[in-house]
PDB file of C-alpha atoms and ligand atoms in Angstrom:
ATOM      1  CA  MET T   1      67.807  60.705 108.098  1.00 68.00           C
ATOM      2  CA  ARG T   2      70.288  63.594 107.868  1.00 77.00           C
ATOM      3  CA  THR T   3      69.796  66.624 110.123  1.00 90.00           C
ATOM      4  CA  ILE T   4      69.708  69.980 108.347  1.00 93.00           C
ATOM      5  CA  THR T   5      71.148  72.746 110.561  1.00 96.00           C
ATOM      6  CA  ALA T   6      72.208  76.370 110.149  1.00 94.00           C
ATOM      7  CA  ALA T   7      75.666  75.066 109.177  1.00 95.00           C
ATOM      8  CA  THR T   8      74.372  72.944 106.274  1.00 97.00           C
ATOM      9  CA  ARG T   9      75.755  74.105 102.907  1.00 97.00           C
ATOM     10  CA  VAL T  10      73.207  74.802 100.162  1.00 98.00           C
ATOM     11  CA  LEU T  11      74.133  73.668  96.667  1.00 98.00           C
ATOM     12  CA  ALA T  12      71.650  74.548  93.914  1.00 98.00           C
ATOM     13  CA  LEU T  13      70.994  73.663  90.305  1.00 98.00           C
ATOM     14  CA  LEU T  14      70.034  76.857  88.434  1.00 98.00           C
ATOM     15  CA  GLY T  15      68.376  76.646  85.011  1.00 97.00           C
ATOM     16  CA  ASP T  16      65.125  76.582  83.117  1.00 94.00           C
ATOM     17  CA  PRO T  17      63.638  74.007  83.110  1.00 90.00           C
ATOM     18  CA  VAL T  18      65.099  72.041  86.047  1.00 94.00           C
ATOM     19  CA  GLU T  19      62.138  69.836  86.983  1.00 91.00           C
ATOM     20  CA  HIS T  20      63.357  66.745  85.126  1.00 85.00           C
ATOM     21  CA  SER T  21      66.993  66.914  86.216  1.00 91.00           C
ATOM     22  CA  LEU T  22      68.485  63.933  88.048  1.00 94.00           C
ATOM     23  CA  SER T  23      71.210  66.115  89.624  1.00 96.00           C
ATOM     24  CA  PRO T  24      69.344  66.543  92.984  1.00 97.00           C
ATOM     25  CA  VAL T  25      68.959  62.751  93.290  1.00 97.00           C
ATOM     26  CA  LEU T  26      72.592  62.231  92.257  1.00 98.00           C
ATOM     27  CA  GLN T  27      74.139  64.862  94.569  1.00 98.00           C
ATOM     28  CA  ASN T  28      72.002  64.240  97.667  1.00 98.00           C
ATOM     29  CA  ALA T  29      72.887  60.527  97.413  1.00 98.00           C
ATOM     30  CA  ALA T  30      76.559  61.514  97.128  1.00 98.00           C
ATOM     31  CA  PHE T  31      76.397  63.897 100.137  1.00 98.00           C
ATOM     32  CA  ALA T  32      74.735  61.169 102.230  1.00 97.00           C
ATOM     33  CA  ALA T  33      77.206  58.447 101.174  1.00 98.00           C
ATOM     34  CA  ALA T  34      80.253  60.664 101.813  1.00 98.00           C
ATOM     35  CA  GLY T  35      78.872  62.192 105.050  1.00 97.00           C
ATOM     36  CA  MET T  36      78.901  65.773 103.705  1.00 98.00           C
ATOM     37  CA  ASP T  37      76.776  68.385 105.510  1.00 98.00           C
ATOM     38  CA  GLY T  38      75.060  69.726 102.398  1.00 98.00           C
ATOM     39  CA  VAL T  39      71.716  69.781 100.674  1.00 98.00           C
ATOM     40  CA  TYR T  40      71.199  70.033  96.900  1.00 98.00           C
ATOM     41  CA  VAL T  41      68.093  71.692  95.479  1.00 98.00           C
ATOM     42  CA  ALA T  42      66.863  72.664  92.001  1.00 98.00           C
ATOM     43  CA  VAL T  43      65.815  76.288  91.425  1.00 98.00           C
ATOM     44  CA  GLY T  44      64.178  77.303  88.149  1.00 98.00           C
ATOM     45  CA  CYS T  45      65.283  80.819  87.208  1.00 98.00           C
ATOM     46  CA  GLU T  46      65.362  83.381  84.421  1.00 97.00           C
ATOM     47  CA  ALA T  47      68.603  84.787  83.010  1.00 97.00           C
ATOM     48  CA  ASP T  48      68.220  88.118  84.861  1.00 97.00           C
ATOM     49  CA  GLU T  49      67.891  86.302  88.207  1.00 98.00           C
ATOM     50  CA  LEU T  50      71.077  84.292  87.721  1.00 98.00           C
ATOM     51  CA  VAL T  51      73.711  86.679  89.045  1.00 96.00           C
ATOM     52  CA  GLY T  52      71.804  87.413  92.280  1.00 97.00           C
ATOM     53  CA  LEU T  53      71.228  83.729  92.941  1.00 98.00           C
ATOM     54  CA  MET T  54      74.811  82.686  92.191  1.00 98.00           C
ATOM     55  CA  ARG T  55      76.343  85.451  94.329  1.00 98.00           C
ATOM     56  CA  GLY T  56      73.903  84.981  97.211  1.00 97.00           C
ATOM     57  CA  ILE T  57      74.351  81.218  97.400  1.00 98.00           C
ATOM     58  CA  ALA T  58      78.146  81.472  97.049  1.00 97.00           C
ATOM     59  CA  ARG T  59      78.402  84.166  99.753  1.00 96.00           C
ATOM     60  CA  ALA T  60      76.453  81.890 102.103  1.00 95.00           C
ATOM     61  CA  GLY T  61      79.182  79.265 101.670  1.00 96.00           C
ATOM     62  CA  GLY T  62      77.368  77.219  99.037  1.00 97.00           C
ATOM     63  CA  GLY T  63      77.596  76.708  95.303  1.00 98.00           C
ATOM     64  CA  GLY T  64      75.937  74.651  92.632  1.00 98.00           C
ATOM     65  CA  ASN T  65      75.471  73.806  89.006  1.00 98.00           C
ATOM     66  CA  ILE T  66      74.189  75.769  86.033  1.00 97.00           C
ATOM     67  CA  THR T  67      72.180  74.064  83.332  1.00 94.00           C
ATOM     68  CA  LEU T  68      70.454  74.935  80.053  1.00 87.00           C
ATOM     69  CA  PRO T  69      70.087  77.729  78.938  1.00 89.00           C
ATOM     70  CA  HIS T  70      72.298  79.749  81.334  1.00 95.00           C
ATOM     71  CA  LYS T  71      75.784  78.200  81.031  1.00 94.00           C
ATOM     72  CA  GLU T  72      77.155  80.932  78.768  1.00 93.00           C
ATOM     73  CA  LYS T  73      75.683  83.771  80.833  1.00 96.00           C
ATOM     74  CA  ALA T  74      77.085  82.193  84.025  1.00 97.00           C
ATOM     75  CA  ALA T  75      80.560  82.083  82.441  1.00 96.00           C
ATOM     76  CA  SER T  76      80.454  85.858  81.955  1.00 96.00           C
ATOM     77  CA  MET T  77      79.600  86.565  85.624  1.00 96.00           C
ATOM     78  CA  LEU T  78      82.511  84.880  87.389  1.00 98.00           C
ATOM     79  CA  ASP T  79      85.294  86.599  89.306  1.00 98.00           C
ATOM     80  CA  MET T  80      87.544  83.540  88.918  1.00 98.00           C
ATOM     81  CA  ALA T  81      86.953  81.475  85.756  1.00 98.00           C
ATOM     82  CA  SER T  82      88.853  78.229  85.169  1.00 98.00           C
ATOM     83  CA  ASP T  83      90.810  77.714  81.960  1.00 97.00           C
ATOM     84  CA  THR T  84      88.065  75.293  80.828  1.00 97.00           C
ATOM     85  CA  VAL T  85      85.400  77.996  81.285  1.00 97.00           C
ATOM     86  CA  ARG T  86      87.514  80.480  79.326  1.00 96.00           C
ATOM     87  CA  ARG T  87      88.066  78.021  76.471  1.00 94.00           C
ATOM     88  CA  THR T  88      84.484  76.739  76.195  1.00 94.00           C
ATOM     89  CA  GLY T  89      82.727  79.990  77.161  1.00 93.00           C
ATOM     90  CA  ALA T  90      80.422  77.928  79.406  1.00 93.00           C
ATOM     91  CA  CYS T  91      80.197  77.396  83.196  1.00 96.00           C
ATOM     92  CA  ASN T  92      78.277  74.504  84.804  1.00 98.00           C
ATOM     93  CA  THR T  93      79.726  74.598  88.358  1.00 98.00           C
ATOM     94  CA  PHE T  94      80.142  77.526  90.783  1.00 98.00           C
ATOM     95  CA  TRP T  95      81.155  78.152  94.391  1.00 98.00           C
ATOM     96  CA  GLY T  96      82.367  81.020  96.582  1.00 97.00           C
ATOM     97  CA  ASP T  97      85.543  81.623  98.601  1.00 96.00           C
ATOM     98  CA  GLU T  98      86.195  83.308 101.938  1.00 93.00           C
ATOM     99  CA  ARG T  99      86.906  86.646 100.173  1.00 93.00           C
ATOM    100  CA  GLY T 100      83.456  86.598  98.557  1.00 91.00           C
ATOM    101  CA  ARG T 101      84.736  85.852  95.061  1.00 96.00           C
ATOM    102  CA  LEU T 102      82.623  83.775  92.666  1.00 98.00           C
ATOM    103  CA  HIS T 103      84.520  80.830  91.147  1.00 98.00           C
ATOM    104  CA  GLY T 104      83.387  78.707  88.198  1.00 98.00           C
ATOM    105  CA  ASP T 105      84.429  75.656  86.211  1.00 98.00           C
ATOM    106  CA  ASN T 106      82.964  73.524  83.425  1.00 98.00           C
ATOM    107  CA  THR T 107      82.934  69.908  84.641  1.00 98.00           C
ATOM    108  CA  ASP T 108      81.021  68.766  81.527  1.00 98.00           C
ATOM    109  CA  VAL T 109      84.476  68.559  79.893  1.00 98.00           C
ATOM    110  CA  GLU T 110      85.922  66.319  82.609  1.00 98.00           C
ATOM    111  CA  GLY T 111      82.616  64.379  82.684  1.00 98.00           C
ATOM    112  CA  VAL T 112      82.721  63.605  78.976  1.00 98.00           C
ATOM    113  CA  ARG T 113      86.433  62.685  79.161  1.00 98.00           C
ATOM    114  CA  ARG T 114      85.896  60.229  82.011  1.00 98.00           C
ATOM    115  CA  ALA T 115      82.753  58.760  80.370  1.00 98.00           C
ATOM    116  CA  LEU T 116      84.566  58.288  77.034  1.00 98.00           C
ATOM    117  CA  ARG T 117      87.520  56.616  78.766  1.00 97.00           C
ATOM    118  CA  GLY T 118      85.147  54.283  80.611  1.00 97.00           C
ATOM    119  CA  PHE T 119      83.243  53.323  77.466  1.00 98.00           C
ATOM    120  CA  LEU T 120      86.074  53.156  74.919  1.00 97.00           C
ATOM    121  CA  GLY T 121      89.313  52.918  76.894  1.00 96.00           C
ATOM    122  CA  SER T 122      91.016  55.488  74.667  1.00 96.00           C
ATOM    123  CA  VAL T 123      90.002  57.858  71.869  1.00 96.00           C
ATOM    124  CA  LYS T 124      93.613  58.533  70.791  1.00 97.00           C
ATOM    125  CA  GLY T 125      93.986  58.847  67.023  1.00 98.00           C
ATOM    126  CA  ILE T 126      90.329  58.228  66.173  1.00 98.00           C
ATOM    127  CA  ARG T 127      87.997  59.951  63.674  1.00 98.00           C
ATOM    128  CA  VAL T 128      84.795  61.331  65.239  1.00 98.00           C
ATOM    129  CA  LEU T 129      81.480  62.727  64.016  1.00 98.00           C
ATOM    130  CA  LEU T 130      80.072  65.195  66.589  1.00 98.00           C
ATOM    131  CA  LEU T 131      76.402  66.171  66.229  1.00 98.00           C
ATOM    132  CA  GLY T 132      75.461  69.555  67.745  1.00 97.00           C
ATOM    133  CA  ALA T 133      77.122  72.885  68.493  1.00 95.00           C
ATOM    134  CA  GLY T 134      75.624  73.981  71.835  1.00 90.00           C
ATOM    135  CA  GLY T 135      77.132  73.849  75.315  1.00 90.00           C
ATOM    136  CA  ALA T 136      77.316  70.055  75.461  1.00 93.00           C
ATOM    137  CA  ALA T 137      78.964  69.892  72.030  1.00 95.00           C
ATOM    138  CA  ARG T 138      81.620  72.415  73.081  1.00 95.00           C
ATOM    139  CA  ALA T 139      82.425  70.323  76.137  1.00 96.00           C
ATOM    140  CA  ALA T 140      82.518  67.147  74.010  1.00 97.00           C
ATOM    141  CA  LEU T 141      84.796  68.738  71.398  1.00 97.00           C
ATOM    142  CA  MET T 142      87.238  69.980  74.019  1.00 97.00           C
ATOM    143  CA  GLY T 143      87.155  66.602  75.805  1.00 97.00           C
ATOM    144  CA  LEU T 144      87.690  64.641  72.581  1.00 98.00           C
ATOM    145  CA  LEU T 145      90.640  66.804  71.515  1.00 97.00           C
ATOM    146  CA  GLU T 146      92.254  66.686  74.953  1.00 96.00           C
ATOM    147  CA  GLU T 147      91.886  62.897  74.957  1.00 97.00           C
ATOM    148  CA  GLY T 148      93.790  62.786  71.644  1.00 97.00           C
ATOM    149  CA  ALA T 149      91.105  62.347  68.942  1.00 98.00           C
ATOM    150  CA  ASP T 150      92.724  62.826  65.550  1.00 97.00           C
ATOM    151  CA  GLU T 151      89.873  64.495  63.642  1.00 97.00           C
ATOM    152  CA  VAL T 152      86.386  65.702  64.647  1.00 98.00           C
ATOM    153  CA  LEU T 153      83.741  66.529  62.035  1.00 98.00           C
ATOM    154  CA  ILE T 154      80.987  68.739  63.474  1.00 98.00           C
ATOM    155  CA  GLN T 155      77.468  68.602  62.055  1.00 98.00           C
ATOM    156  CA  ASN T 156      74.802  70.984  63.326  1.00 98.00           C
ATOM    157  CA  ARG T 157      71.415  72.263  62.183  1.00 97.00           C
ATOM    158  CA  SER T 158      72.861  75.782  62.217  1.00 97.00           C
ATOM    159  CA  VAL T 159      76.112  75.505  60.242  1.00 98.00           C
ATOM    160  CA  GLU T 160      77.263  78.956  61.382  1.00 97.00           C
ATOM    161  CA  ARG T 161      77.106  77.863  65.026  1.00 95.00           C
ATOM    162  CA  ALA T 162      79.192  74.781  64.161  1.00 97.00           C
ATOM    163  CA  ARG T 163      81.776  77.019  62.463  1.00 97.00           C
ATOM    164  CA  ALA T 164      81.966  79.236  65.549  1.00 94.00           C
ATOM    165  CA  VAL T 165      82.551  76.219  67.818  1.00 94.00           C
ATOM    166  CA  ALA T 166      85.196  74.791  65.470  1.00 96.00           C
ATOM    167  CA  ARG T 167      86.998  78.160  65.385  1.00 94.00           C
ATOM    168  CA  ARG T 168      86.859  78.680  69.140  1.00 92.00           C
ATOM    169  CA  ILE T 169      87.869  75.215  70.307  1.00 94.00           C
ATOM    170  CA  GLY T 170      88.764  72.992  67.390  1.00 86.00           C
ATOM    171  CA  GLY T 171      91.982  74.279  65.914  1.00 86.00           C
ATOM    172  CA  GLU T 172      93.194  72.239  62.969  1.00 92.00           C
ATOM    173  CA  ARG T 173      91.630  68.979  64.096  1.00 96.00           C
ATOM    174  CA  ALA T 174      87.965  70.132  63.760  1.00 97.00           C
ATOM    175  CA  ARG T 175      86.055  70.436  60.473  1.00 97.00           C
ATOM    176  CA  VAL T 176      82.448  71.448  59.800  1.00 98.00           C
ATOM    177  CA  VAL T 177      80.009  69.397  57.706  1.00 97.00           C
ATOM    178  CA  ALA T 178      78.445  71.931  55.320  1.00 95.00           C
ATOM    179  CA  VAL T 179      75.490  69.761  54.193  1.00 95.00           C
ATOM    180  CA  PRO T 180      74.328  66.392  55.592  1.00 92.00           C
ATOM    181  CA  SER T 181      74.885  64.665  52.207  1.00 94.00           C
ATOM    182  CA  ASP T 182      78.641  65.302  52.668  1.00 96.00           C
ATOM    183  CA  LEU T 183      78.514  62.426  55.163  1.00 96.00           C
ATOM    184  CA  ASP T 184      77.248  59.842  52.644  1.00 97.00           C
ATOM    185  CA  GLY T 185      79.496  56.774  52.636  1.00 97.00           C
ATOM    186  CA  GLU T 186      81.828  58.189  55.326  1.00 98.00           C
ATOM    187  CA  SER T 187      83.297  56.061  58.147  1.00 98.00           C
ATOM    188  CA  PHE T 188      83.828  57.087  61.783  1.00 98.00           C
ATOM    189  CA  ASP T 189      85.348  55.348  64.762  1.00 98.00           C
ATOM    190  CA  LEU T 190      82.896  57.199  67.015  1.00 98.00           C
ATOM    191  CA  VAL T 191      79.691  59.238  66.636  1.00 98.00           C
ATOM    192  CA  VAL T 192      78.647  61.524  69.529  1.00 98.00           C
ATOM    193  CA  ASN T 193      75.179  63.070  69.836  1.00 98.00           C
ATOM    194  CA  ALA T 194      75.336  66.441  71.621  1.00 97.00           C
ATOM    195  CA  THR T 195      72.099  67.850  70.178  1.00 96.00           C
ATOM    196  CA  ARG T 196      69.076  68.003  72.446  1.00 92.00           C
ATOM    197  CA  LEU T 197      67.194  65.470  70.270  1.00 95.00           C
ATOM    198  CA  GLY T 198      66.238  62.614  72.581  1.00 92.00           C
ATOM    199  CA  LEU T 199      65.183  64.744  75.556  1.00 85.00           C
ATOM    200  CA  SER T 200      61.583  64.114  74.521  1.00 86.00           C
ATOM    201  CA  PRO T 201      60.597  60.435  73.998  1.00 88.00           C
ATOM    202  CA  ASP T 202      59.003  61.373  70.628  1.00 92.00           C
ATOM    203  CA  ASP T 203      62.207  62.907  69.226  1.00 95.00           C
ATOM    204  CA  PRO T 204      63.693  61.250  66.116  1.00 97.00           C
ATOM    205  CA  SER T 205      67.317  60.087  65.995  1.00 97.00           C
ATOM    206  CA  PRO T 206      69.595  63.023  65.079  1.00 97.00           C
ATOM    207  CA  LEU T 207      71.425  60.768  62.581  1.00 97.00           C
ATOM    208  CA  ASP T 208      70.427  58.347  59.839  1.00 96.00           C
ATOM    209  CA  PHE T 209      73.147  55.721  60.363  1.00 97.00           C
ATOM    210  CA  GLU T 210      72.303  54.163  56.976  1.00 96.00           C
ATOM    211  CA  ARG T 211      74.018  57.138  55.288  1.00 95.00           C
ATOM    212  CA  LEU T 212      77.366  56.085  56.734  1.00 97.00           C
ATOM    213  CA  SER T 213      79.494  53.211  55.636  1.00 97.00           C
ATOM    214  CA  ARG T 214      80.992  52.204  59.027  1.00 97.00           C
ATOM    215  CA  VAL T 215      80.661  53.373  62.633  1.00 98.00           C
ATOM    216  CA  GLY T 216      82.766  51.926  65.454  1.00 98.00           C
ATOM    217  CA  SER T 217      80.808  53.154  68.520  1.00 98.00           C
ATOM    218  CA  ALA T 218      78.124  55.682  69.429  1.00 98.00           C
ATOM    219  CA  VAL T 219      77.775  57.873  72.541  1.00 98.00           C
ATOM    220  CA  ASP T 220      74.643  59.917  73.276  1.00 98.00           C
ATOM    221  CA  LEU T 221      75.075  62.755  75.798  1.00 97.00           C
ATOM    222  CA  VAL T 222      71.289  62.765  76.266  1.00 94.00           C
ATOM    223  CA  TYR T 223      69.782  60.370  78.806  1.00 91.00           C
ATOM    224  CA  GLY T 224      66.251  59.389  79.752  1.00 86.00           C
ATOM    225  CA  ARG T 225      64.198  56.623  81.294  1.00 82.00           C
ATOM    226  CA  GLN T 226      64.022  54.744  77.965  1.00 86.00           C
ATOM    227  CA  PRO T 227      66.897  54.158  75.548  1.00 92.00           C
ATOM    228  CA  THR T 228      67.163  57.314  73.403  1.00 95.00           C
ATOM    229  CA  ALA T 229      66.264  57.287  69.693  1.00 96.00           C
ATOM    230  CA  PHE T 230      69.981  57.769  68.872  1.00 98.00           C
ATOM    231  CA  VAL T 231      71.037  54.746  70.959  1.00 97.00           C
ATOM    232  CA  ARG T 232      68.254  52.637  69.410  1.00 97.00           C
ATOM    233  CA  ALA T 233      69.201  53.729  65.859  1.00 98.00           C
ATOM    234  CA  ALA T 234      72.882  52.933  66.517  1.00 98.00           C
ATOM    235  CA  GLU T 235      72.104  49.485  67.907  1.00 98.00           C
ATOM    236  CA  GLU T 236      69.797  48.696  64.962  1.00 97.00           C
ATOM    237  CA  PHE T 237      72.773  49.543  62.725  1.00 97.00           C
ATOM    238  CA  GLY T 238      74.845  47.022  64.729  1.00 98.00           C
ATOM    239  CA  VAL T 239      76.865  49.664  66.605  1.00 98.00           C
ATOM    240  CA  ARG T 240      77.775  49.472  70.323  1.00 98.00           C
ATOM    241  CA  ALA T 241      76.130  52.475  71.981  1.00 98.00           C
ATOM    242  CA  THR T 242      75.581  54.168  75.347  1.00 98.00           C
ATOM    243  CA  ASP T 243      73.590  57.157  76.588  1.00 97.00           C
ATOM    244  CA  GLY T 244      74.538  60.177  78.758  1.00 96.00           C
ATOM    245  CA  ALA T 245      73.928  58.642  82.207  1.00 96.00           C
ATOM    246  CA  GLU T 246      77.615  57.941  82.879  1.00 97.00           C
ATOM    247  CA  MET T 247      78.572  61.463  81.763  1.00 98.00           C
ATOM    248  CA  LEU T 248      75.937  62.819  84.160  1.00 97.00           C
ATOM    249  CA  VAL T 249      77.522  60.836  87.000  1.00 98.00           C
ATOM    250  CA  GLN T 250      81.067  61.853  86.026  1.00 98.00           C
ATOM    251  CA  GLN T 251      80.372  65.592  85.621  1.00 98.00           C
ATOM    252  CA  GLY T 252      78.526  65.438  88.955  1.00 98.00           C
ATOM    253  CA  ALA T 253      81.497  63.687  90.555  1.00 98.00           C
ATOM    254  CA  ALA T 254      83.875  66.367  89.238  1.00 98.00           C
ATOM    255  CA  SER T 255      81.578  69.095  90.653  1.00 98.00           C
ATOM    256  CA  PHE T 256      81.404  67.275  94.022  1.00 98.00           C
ATOM    257  CA  GLU T 257      85.220  67.225  94.149  1.00 98.00           C
ATOM    258  CA  LEU T 258      85.374  71.009  93.558  1.00 98.00           C
ATOM    259  CA  TRP T 259      82.815  71.825  96.273  1.00 98.00           C
ATOM    260  CA  TRP T 260      84.103  69.427  98.931  1.00 98.00           C
ATOM    261  CA  ASP T 261      87.763  68.847  98.010  1.00 98.00           C
ATOM    262  CA  ALA T 262      87.127  65.133  98.549  1.00 98.00           C
ATOM    263  CA  GLU T 263      86.750  62.046  96.389  1.00 98.00           C
ATOM    264  CA  ALA T 264      83.211  61.522  95.054  1.00 98.00           C
ATOM    265  CA  PRO T 265      81.364  58.287  95.988  1.00 98.00           C
ATOM    266  CA  LEU T 266      80.893  57.112  92.387  1.00 98.00           C
ATOM    267  CA  GLU T 267      79.100  53.846  93.115  1.00 98.00           C
ATOM    268  CA  ALA T 268      76.464  55.559  95.289  1.00 98.00           C
ATOM    269  CA  MET T 269      75.965  58.154  92.547  1.00 98.00           C
ATOM    270  CA  ARG T 270      75.551  55.522  89.806  1.00 98.00           C
ATOM    271  CA  ALA T 271      73.123  53.563  91.971  1.00 98.00           C
ATOM    272  CA  ALA T 272      71.024  56.696  92.646  1.00 98.00           C
ATOM    273  CA  VAL T 273      70.784  57.510  88.929  1.00 96.00           C
ATOM    274  CA  GLU T 274      69.873  53.916  88.021  1.00 95.00           C
ATOM    275  CA  ALA T 275      67.206  53.769  90.756  1.00 95.00           C
ATOM    276  CA  ALA T 276      65.708  57.071  89.562  1.00 93.00           C
ATOM    277  CA  ARG T 277      65.640  55.826  85.959  1.00 87.00           C
ATOM    278  CA  VAL T 278      63.907  52.568  86.885  1.00 80.00           C
ATOM    279  CA  GLY T 279      61.523  54.157  89.375  1.00 73.00           C
TER     280      GLY T 279
HETATM  281  P1  NAP U   1      71.996  73.760  73.742  1.00 51.71           P
HETATM  282  O1  NAP U   1      73.193  74.595  74.034  1.00 51.71           O
HETATM  283  O2  NAP U   1      70.628  74.376  73.788  1.00 51.71           O
HETATM  284  O3  NAP U   1      72.230  73.121  72.249  1.00 51.71           O
HETATM  285  C1  NAP U   1      71.219  72.361  71.642  1.00 51.71           C
HETATM  286  C2  NAP U   1      71.766  71.662  70.394  1.00 51.71           C
HETATM  287  O4  NAP U   1      70.722  70.840  69.848  1.00 51.71           O
HETATM  288  C3  NAP U   1      72.185  72.615  69.270  1.00 51.71           C
HETATM  289  O5  NAP U   1      73.237  72.034  68.544  1.00 51.71           O
HETATM  290  C4  NAP U   1      70.901  72.703  68.418  1.00 51.71           C
HETATM  291  O6  NAP U   1      71.117  73.045  67.086  1.00 51.71           O
HETATM  292  C5  NAP U   1      70.461  71.246  68.488  1.00 51.71           C
HETATM  293  N1  NAP U   1      69.040  71.101  68.211  1.00 51.71           N
HETATM  294  C6  NAP U   1      68.008  71.581  68.941  1.00 51.71           C
HETATM  295  N2  NAP U   1      66.833  71.240  68.370  1.00 51.71           N
HETATM  296  C7  NAP U   1      67.145  70.516  67.243  1.00 51.71           C
HETATM  297  C8  NAP U   1      66.370  69.887  66.231  1.00 51.71           C
HETATM  298  N3  NAP U   1      65.028  69.939  66.242  1.00 51.71           N
HETATM  299  N4  NAP U   1      67.023  69.233  65.240  1.00 51.71           N
HETATM  300  C9  NAP U   1      68.381  69.179  65.225  1.00 51.71           C
HETATM  301  N5  NAP U   1      69.177  69.768  66.155  1.00 51.71           N
HETATM  302  C10 NAP U   1      68.558  70.423  67.154  1.00 51.71           C
HETATM  303  O7  NAP U   1      71.933  72.497  74.706  1.00 51.71           O
HETATM  304  P2  NAP U   1      73.170  71.741  75.398  1.00 51.71           P
HETATM  305  O8  NAP U   1      73.472  72.353  76.701  1.00 51.71           O
HETATM  306  O9  NAP U   1      74.252  71.616  74.384  1.00 51.71           O
HETATM  307  O10 NAP U   1      72.513  70.309  75.704  1.00 51.71           O
HETATM  308  C11 NAP U   1      72.293  69.387  74.645  1.00 51.71           C
HETATM  309  C12 NAP U   1      71.874  68.060  75.251  1.00 51.71           C
HETATM  310  O11 NAP U   1      72.964  67.496  75.989  1.00 51.71           O
HETATM  311  C13 NAP U   1      70.694  68.179  76.233  1.00 51.71           C
HETATM  312  O12 NAP U   1      69.797  67.125  75.969  1.00 51.71           O
HETATM  313  C14 NAP U   1      71.339  68.011  77.584  1.00 51.71           C
HETATM  314  O13 NAP U   1      70.466  67.398  78.508  1.00 51.71           O
HETATM  315  C15 NAP U   1      72.497  67.071  77.254  1.00 51.71           C
HETATM  316  N6  NAP U   1      73.582  67.182  78.247  1.00 51.71           N
HETATM  317  C16 NAP U   1      73.881  66.076  78.961  1.00 51.71           C
HETATM  318  C17 NAP U   1      74.872  66.132  79.917  1.00 51.71           C
HETATM  319  C18 NAP U   1      75.188  64.902  80.706  1.00 51.71           C
HETATM  320  O14 NAP U   1      75.806  65.033  81.762  1.00 51.71           O
HETATM  321  N7  NAP U   1      74.853  63.716  80.233  1.00 51.71           N
HETATM  322  C19 NAP U   1      75.579  67.322  80.153  1.00 51.71           C
HETATM  323  C20 NAP U   1      75.254  68.446  79.393  1.00 51.71           C
HETATM  324  C21 NAP U   1      74.236  68.352  78.452  1.00 51.71           C
HETATM  325  P3  NAP U   1      71.097  74.618  66.640  1.00 51.71           P
HETATM  326  O15 NAP U   1      72.442  75.161  67.027  1.00 51.71           O
HETATM  327  O16 NAP U   1      70.898  74.570  65.164  1.00 51.71           O
HETATM  328  O17 NAP U   1      69.962  75.263  67.379  1.00 51.71           O
END
C-alpha cells in the first residue's frame, strides 16, 4: 500500500462525465509500478470551473488530463501550448512549471500513432475512411497524416464540422464525404471510428460495411467492456478489427512521460485496463 504524504503529486482527470473513465485505474497502476509519488483522481466539472481547477492543480505541482467535452476550452487556457495543441485545437494533458505557467499537450495524437503502428505496422501510403469530426477524429487525422497515410476521407453526421477539420488539419490529403451514398462500392485499406457511437452498449455501428466493396482493417477509438458494435460489424464483414483500449494505454503512457519525464510501464498499464474490463 502506497503512503500518501504532503509531497504526493495530484494528477486529475477533468471532464463531464468522468465516472466511467478507466484513466484512474490506468494511471494509478502506472504510478505504483514505476514507484512515482503521485495519485490520480477523476473530478467531474463544468466548463466555467475548468480554468480554476487546471491552474490550482498545476500550481500545486500536479497536472492531469482533460476529457470530453472540455478539450477545446482547455487548449485556449494554456500559457504554453505544444505544436500538437495548436494544430488540433485540443488539449488532453496539462501540468505546471516552477514559474507557475500552465503547459498543455494533446497525447491523443501520439496515442493513436502508437496504437496504429502496433496494430498495422505501418499506415504509409494507405487510403483511410475516418468516421467523426470531434476531438478524437482530429487527433486521428493528424496521427494518420503524420504516419504517412496517402488519403483520408472524412465522414461525419455534421458535414460542416468535417469540412472544418479537413481544412484545419488535412491539407491536400483529406477529403470530405458529402453524403453517405458517395461511399457505395468504395474500398479502403483502413476504417477508423472516431464518433462516440459505441460508448453505450445499445449504440448501432457507425458504418454499414456492406456498402463498401473492400476494407483491409478497422480500428475503433471507442472501448468498452464488450466488443463495440463497430468492431462486431467489421468482424462480421470478415475484417480484422480492434477497439480503443490500446490507444487509451498509449495516450496515457505519453501523458505519464510528460508528467514524470520517465518511461511509462506499459505492461502494467495494459494489465490494469484488461483487469478493469474483465472485472
Ligand atoms: P466529440 O468531440 O464529442 O465528437 C463526437 C463525434 O461523434 C462527432 O463526430 C459527432 O458527430 C459524432 N456523433 C455523436 N453522436 C452521433 C450519432 N448519434 N450518430 C453519428 N455520429 C454521432 O467526442 P470525442 O472527444 O471526439 O470522442 C469520440 C469518442 O472517442 C468517444 O467515445 C471517446 O471515448 C473516444 N476516445 C477514445 C480515446 C482513447 O484513448 N481510446 C481517446 C479520445 C476519445 P457531430 O459532429 O455530427 O455531432
